[in-house]
Amino acid sequence: MKFKLGCDLEYKILEETVFIFNFQVAKLQRHKALTDSLTLKPDLPVVDYTVPDLQNRYIRVLAQPGDFSVHYTAEVDLHVHRADPTGVREMDVRDLPLDILPQLLPSRFVPSDRLADFAYREFGDFPRGYERVSAICSWIYQNIDYRRGSSNSETTATEILIRRAGVCRDFAHLGIAFCRALGIPARLVSCYAFGLSPADFHAVFEAYLDGRWWLFDATRQAALDGLVRIGVGRDAAEIAFSTPFGLMEAGPINIWIERADGEPEPTPRTTDAISTEEPAPNAGAA
Amino acid sequence: MKFKLGCDLEYKILEETVFIFNFQVAKLQRHKALTDSLTLKPDLPVVDYTVPDLQNRYIRVLAQPGDFSVHYTAEVDLHVHRADPTGVREMDVRDLPLDILPQLLPSRFVPSDRLADFAYREFGDFPRGYERVSAICSWIYQNIDYRRGSSNSETTATEILIRRAGVCRDFAHLGIAFCRALGIPARLVSCYAFGLSPADFHAVFEAYLDGRWWLFDATRQAALDGLVRIGVGRDAAEIAFSTPFGLMEAGPINIWIERADGEPEPTPRTTDAISTEEPAPNAGAA
Amino acid sequence: MKFKLGCDLEYKILEETVFIFNFQVAKLQRHKALTDSLTLKPDLPVVDYTVPDLQNRYIRVLAQPGDFSVHYTAEVDLHVHRADPTGVREMDVRDLPLDILPQLLPSRFVPSDRLADFAYREFGDFPRGYERVSAICSWIYQNIDYRRGSSNSETTATEILIRRAGVCRDFAHLGIAFCRALGIPARLVSCYAFGLSPADFHAVFEAYLDGRWWLFDATRQAALDGLVRIGVGRDAAEIAFSTPFGLMEAGPINIWIERADGEPEPTPRTTDAISTEEPAPNAGAA
Amino acid sequence: MKFKLGCDLEYKILEETVFIFNFQVAKLQRHKALTDSLTLKPDLPVVDYTVPDLQNRYIRVLAQPGDFSVHYTAEVDLHVHRADPTGVREMDVRDLPLDILPQLLPSRFVPSDRLADFAYREFGDFPRGYERVSAICSWIYQNIDYRRGSSNSETTATEILIRRAGVCRDFAHLGIAFCRALGIPARLVSCYAFGLSPADFHAVFEAYLDGRWWLFDATRQAALDGLVRIGVGRDAAEIAFSTPFGLMEAGPINIWIERADGEPEPTPRTTDAISTEEPAPNAGAA
């Protein structure tokens, strides 16, 4: 599917501020024919850095006091990999590539080391594989309220289990937490999500099954084959769309994504297993 | 300085267990003439993986029920980089290589995002640079008790601030937390520490100043120029010497390190700034 | 039912230690024919205090270095109040006696203020009354593992929701937390529990319904009509059987309770609603 | 000193709401010639309850949808008890009245059981008595920022130690926490505070020394001899000025207190030790 998308960010800079941004579409193989354009006002110099393997694109900008705005647009032809979920097997830790193991470890917002008992109680008896991660998503969907403003930038997955309310990043953090607690590598994905209403940066997660990363969205708010990836990381700490160092006020944000291929509105939600990345190279595999 | 060192680990395996180990000496340029030897009983196959750049060496072993032991020895000639601390400047986030930025982010045991006010209150007025990180170490040394058994595998740096007691990894986590809160990249280092009594795996931290990583030890238990590195990571989650998946009982651990060059016992503690790594390549620098 | 019961406590006092004890049977109206006997070795002076209304009996002893032991025995004829659970109604906060309102408030181990969403999600649709508190107990029984050593003296009810394992006081704290979050006053009860195996001090909880306090045990380990009350409090902080101030080592504890009336072993578990206290006087009621 | 004071509260009731209020001046012996007046609009029936001993006055009102306002005024002649701080001794737990012991226990917002090491590290070497509690207040004043909006209704004293910012109730909770950790009974006091700017409900704390309760204010925002007490409790959970059960929106609050005796503006801050309560009856004292 071809998409047009973009975002507009506005800031009032009070004192010199360094921004690290991560809102550009990742340069994945499955993001075909990607073209994009970035406009800053004023037109400041940009330092960019693309993370090897992950392909997250970070830029750094030094903004001086006054108004500062960012305008980004992109076009991309998203070719997802599809599979029958029933054939997607779970892997044993003895078979995982060793470079993927960090995605089994607890992180700032995902203290999965504290959830082993919980995870095995709730999900230990499910058939291992895609189905088990789907069961995790269903549990989250049924037990957590999606509620704007119910969490903040410090909220962890365990806190969500107590409060029973959160937003997309909290749903994803909790999915990651249960996966890691069960021995399934998992990581956070930020993206432009076709069909998400209202439009916003979206967060979903990926679990590593059967030799590749598969997308999951416990919020059920967007189709898995309409997610254009920005970044992946262990949790939200790594892939904030904007990390400012300095004194400034953030203004309104505008995010959008639409079909660019003249196709009619979306078909029914896919039930396929969806991946947007190639199988991981087997660094350190047996 | 030339060192001989090693460790002996013993386990009673109750059910098939996968181990990820990280106790081997890192293959750093400054670890000259490194030779080492690993013996497993029984003699099981080993999958190994060295993290690019960091040089952490992980191995994976699948152990069957029964006794399982690990015997590791190494010899290494440690050539540290020395500098006058007074000339080691702090860097602004605008000048940091972008690939180092993840070391500014909060992690599982280092929720530095919660400590900004605390860090600026206590250390905001110190001269920026090596001296400021030294002040952090002194504060920790003076305000936290070193007490075996006072913390556990889930203890975070913020918890240590409440309890006021911890072990080496807690001291290091707290140093990292204050550094990151002040905008100084920092990370955990596991090592064999010459002179540490009783001998044990030691944890210290590195702060990124003036274009390279410098060692700090808030416990003041070992000389900075006698630390032979095993691994570096965001926090203890990444560099546990042993991460088992399975049912087993850990037996006694024996760790040792001694001078291998016939030199007499250690000279007085160095007051130099010490680094064991080359300046970072400037990925994403301005 | 007539019971004989008692406890033996042993301590090695290292430095002068003040003990506050609360292990004596409460002087309730429904504890008929209560006789008891306390022996201290050495024979130290005792300061005692009985809390008005609650009838908790606290004693204070000042012990000098050396061995110190406590031997307590009691006989009591327990006359519980029984009712058909289906007729026990929940009360609206507008009808509660105002002196009972503190039992709606969060306390150290029962942060019920954080559980409102959770409680209404899980238990909001149940019929109000005894049945709803029973549903809370069933949920706890089904979702939390009873596991010795899985919690410690600092463990809160919210922590138990994450860990999914605890002991009797944790089960009771969680029951209290859900009740208070739903607007039902609840409090902790320490007791000698007939039939508990192995014998130990037991903790259950009481909920205030239909004008009186009713017993609930989410662990399902003892019959509600075989609980001889020691103390009641907001949570475990208030009714520890021993609160020492000083340096000492606690030795083995022996607790016992048996039928004193020559009756055969216990009949099937009662399904009645059980209360051991008279209806509360209506201080501040409408 | 004679004071006139009062408060105006406004609510928009959306669904039937039960309020428990605690804003009336406590009927203490040292609150001489107390007269007060309460006006509700609409004029709803009030259920009142005064806690024995403490003299906290709670009222309950059932408000129907629509506007609801509370207007309260009082006049009182405050006769504080004054003493030379240097003569106010600390008491050993062996000498405390047993009915005061609950004020040594941890509570919802004051987890003092976790702060023993911290408290003894910072305050263990101070002379015992009034001076030590003063040192606690000075430490809090110097190490915590007073900042509106920096904490919320769930913030605990330990959280304040990490964040290093809070409001009056947080300062008081922290003072209570350190006192209890040191074996000094302490409790929260809500009050009208003469000279507080801007006027607001104020929270300070009392420590039990030398047989009576003494006032302390770690915020240093008001004179200790100008505090007209509303309520005392273990922590803020017990003495909220308004605890609503129902759906409503709170409007603006107006609080005021002024001299009623024609005296000029306040004299310099007192350095006396100040108490507004008689020595506690020695329930359970040795």
PDB file of C-alpha atoms in Angstrom, chain A residues 16 18 20 47-49 60 62 93-96 98-99 101 104-109 111 113-114 154 234 237-238 245 283-286, chain B residues 16 18 20 47-49 60 62 93-96 98-99 101 104-109 111 113-114 154 234 237-238 245 283-286:
ATOM      1  CA  GLU A  16      18.698  27.707  23.459  1.00  0.00           C
ATOM      2  CA  VAL A  18      18.935  21.022  21.573  1.00  0.00           C
ATOM      3  CA  ILE A  20      16.857  15.038  19.215  1.00  0.00           C
ATOM      4  CA  VAL A  47      22.991  16.462  12.258  1.00  0.00           C
ATOM      5  CA  ASP A  48      21.607  13.066  11.364  1.00  0.00           C
ATOM      6  CA  TYR A  49      22.359   9.540  12.451  1.00  0.00           C
ATOM      7  CA  ARG A  60      19.737  16.797  16.162  1.00  0.00           C
ATOM      8  CA  LEU A  62      20.076  23.428  17.951  1.00  0.00           C
ATOM      9  CA  VAL A  93      16.090 -19.315  24.275  1.00  0.00           C
ATOM     10  CA  ARG A  94      18.640 -21.945  23.247  1.00  0.00           C
ATOM     11  CA  ASP A  95      17.859 -21.200  19.616  1.00  0.00           C
ATOM     12  CA  LEU A  96      17.648 -17.417  19.697  1.00  0.00           C
ATOM     13  CA  LEU A  98      22.489 -14.002  20.761  1.00  0.00           C
ATOM     14  CA  ASP A  99      22.296 -10.453  19.426  1.00  0.00           C
ATOM     15  CA  LEU A 101      18.878 -11.423  23.718  1.00  0.00           C
ATOM     16  CA  LEU A 104      14.584 -10.272  26.568  1.00  0.00           C
ATOM     17  CA  LEU A 105      15.940  -8.000  29.296  1.00  0.00           C
ATOM     18  CA  PRO A 106      13.942  -5.635  31.495  1.00  0.00           C
ATOM     19  CA  SER A 107      14.126  -1.945  30.622  1.00  0.00           C
ATOM     20  CA  ARG A 108      13.019   1.365  32.148  1.00  0.00           C
ATOM     21  CA  PHE A 109       9.316   1.068  31.424  1.00  0.00           C
ATOM     22  CA  PRO A 111      10.343  -4.339  34.366  1.00  0.00           C
ATOM     23  CA  ASP A 113      11.827  -9.415  35.630  1.00  0.00           C
ATOM     24  CA  ARG A 114       9.038  -8.732  38.132  1.00  0.00           C
ATOM     25  CA  GLU A 154       7.158   7.919  33.907  1.00  0.00           C
ATOM     26  CA  ARG A 234      13.525  -1.443  24.043  1.00  0.00           C
ATOM     27  CA  ALA A 237      12.792   5.920  26.372  1.00  0.00           C
ATOM     28  CA  GLU A 238      14.633   5.089  23.150  1.00  0.00           C
ATOM     29  CA  PHE A 245      17.378  19.643  26.149  1.00  0.00           C
ATOM     30  CA  ALA A 283      24.447 -13.504  14.801  1.00  0.00           C
ATOM     31  CA  GLY A 284      25.474 -15.890  17.490  1.00  0.00           C
ATOM     32  CA  ALA A 285      22.890 -18.518  16.565  1.00  0.00           C
ATOM     33  CA  ALA A 286      23.710 -22.115  17.278  1.00  0.00           C
TER      34      ALA A 286
ATOM     35  CA  GLU B  16      17.750 -28.683  31.476  1.00  0.00           C
ATOM     36  CA  VAL B  18      20.326 -22.629  29.209  1.00  0.00           C
ATOM     37  CA  ILE B  20      24.110 -17.037  29.028  1.00  0.00           C
ATOM     38  CA  VAL B  47      27.897 -20.724  21.290  1.00  0.00           C
ATOM     39  CA  ASP B  48      29.724 -17.442  21.535  1.00  0.00           C
ATOM     40  CA  TYR B  49      28.939 -13.903  20.498  1.00  0.00           C
ATOM     41  CA  ARG B  60      25.555 -19.789  25.705  1.00  0.00           C
ATOM     42  CA  LEU B  62      22.852 -25.868  27.414  1.00  0.00           C
ATOM     43  CA  VAL B  93      24.594  17.336  24.375  1.00  0.00           C
ATOM     44  CA  ARG B  94      24.908  19.315  21.155  1.00  0.00           C
ATOM     45  CA  ASP B  95      28.434  17.952  20.746  1.00  0.00           C
ATOM     46  CA  LEU B  96      27.899  14.343  21.745  1.00  0.00           C
ATOM     47  CA  LEU B  98      24.585  10.596  18.409  1.00  0.00           C
ATOM     48  CA  ASP B  99      25.384   6.905  18.850  1.00  0.00           C
ATOM     49  CA  LEU B 101      22.918   9.205  23.292  1.00  0.00           C
ATOM     50  CA  LEU B 104      21.789   9.282  28.451  1.00  0.00           C
ATOM     51  CA  LEU B 105      18.475   7.460  28.640  1.00  0.00           C
ATOM     52  CA  PRO B 106      16.913   5.911  31.731  1.00  0.00           C
ATOM     53  CA  SER B 107      17.127   2.135  32.027  1.00  0.00           C
ATOM     54  CA  ARG B 108      15.685  -0.611  34.247  1.00  0.00           C
ATOM     55  CA  PHE B 109      17.821   0.042  37.316  1.00  0.00           C
ATOM     56  CA  PRO B 111      15.481   5.755  36.289  1.00  0.00           C
ATOM     57  CA  ASP B 113      14.471  10.728  34.336  1.00  0.00           C
ATOM     58  CA  ARG B 114      13.167  10.964  37.908  1.00  0.00           C
ATOM     59  CA  GLU B 154      15.428  -5.782  41.571  1.00  0.00           C
ATOM     60  CA  ARG B 234      23.272   0.359  30.368  1.00  0.00           C
ATOM     61  CA  ALA B 237      20.411  -6.181  33.374  1.00  0.00           C
ATOM     62  CA  GLU B 238      22.767  -6.300  30.392  1.00  0.00           C
ATOM     63  CA  PHE B 245      16.940 -20.132  31.973  1.00  0.00           C
ATOM     64  CA  ALA B 283      29.199   8.565  14.616  1.00  0.00           C
ATOM     65  CA  GLY B 284      26.672  11.309  14.173  1.00  0.00           C
ATOM     66  CA  ALA B 285      28.881  14.018  15.628  1.00  0.00           C
ATOM     67  CA  ALA B 286      28.400  17.552  14.409  1.00  0.00           C
TER      68      ALA B 286
END
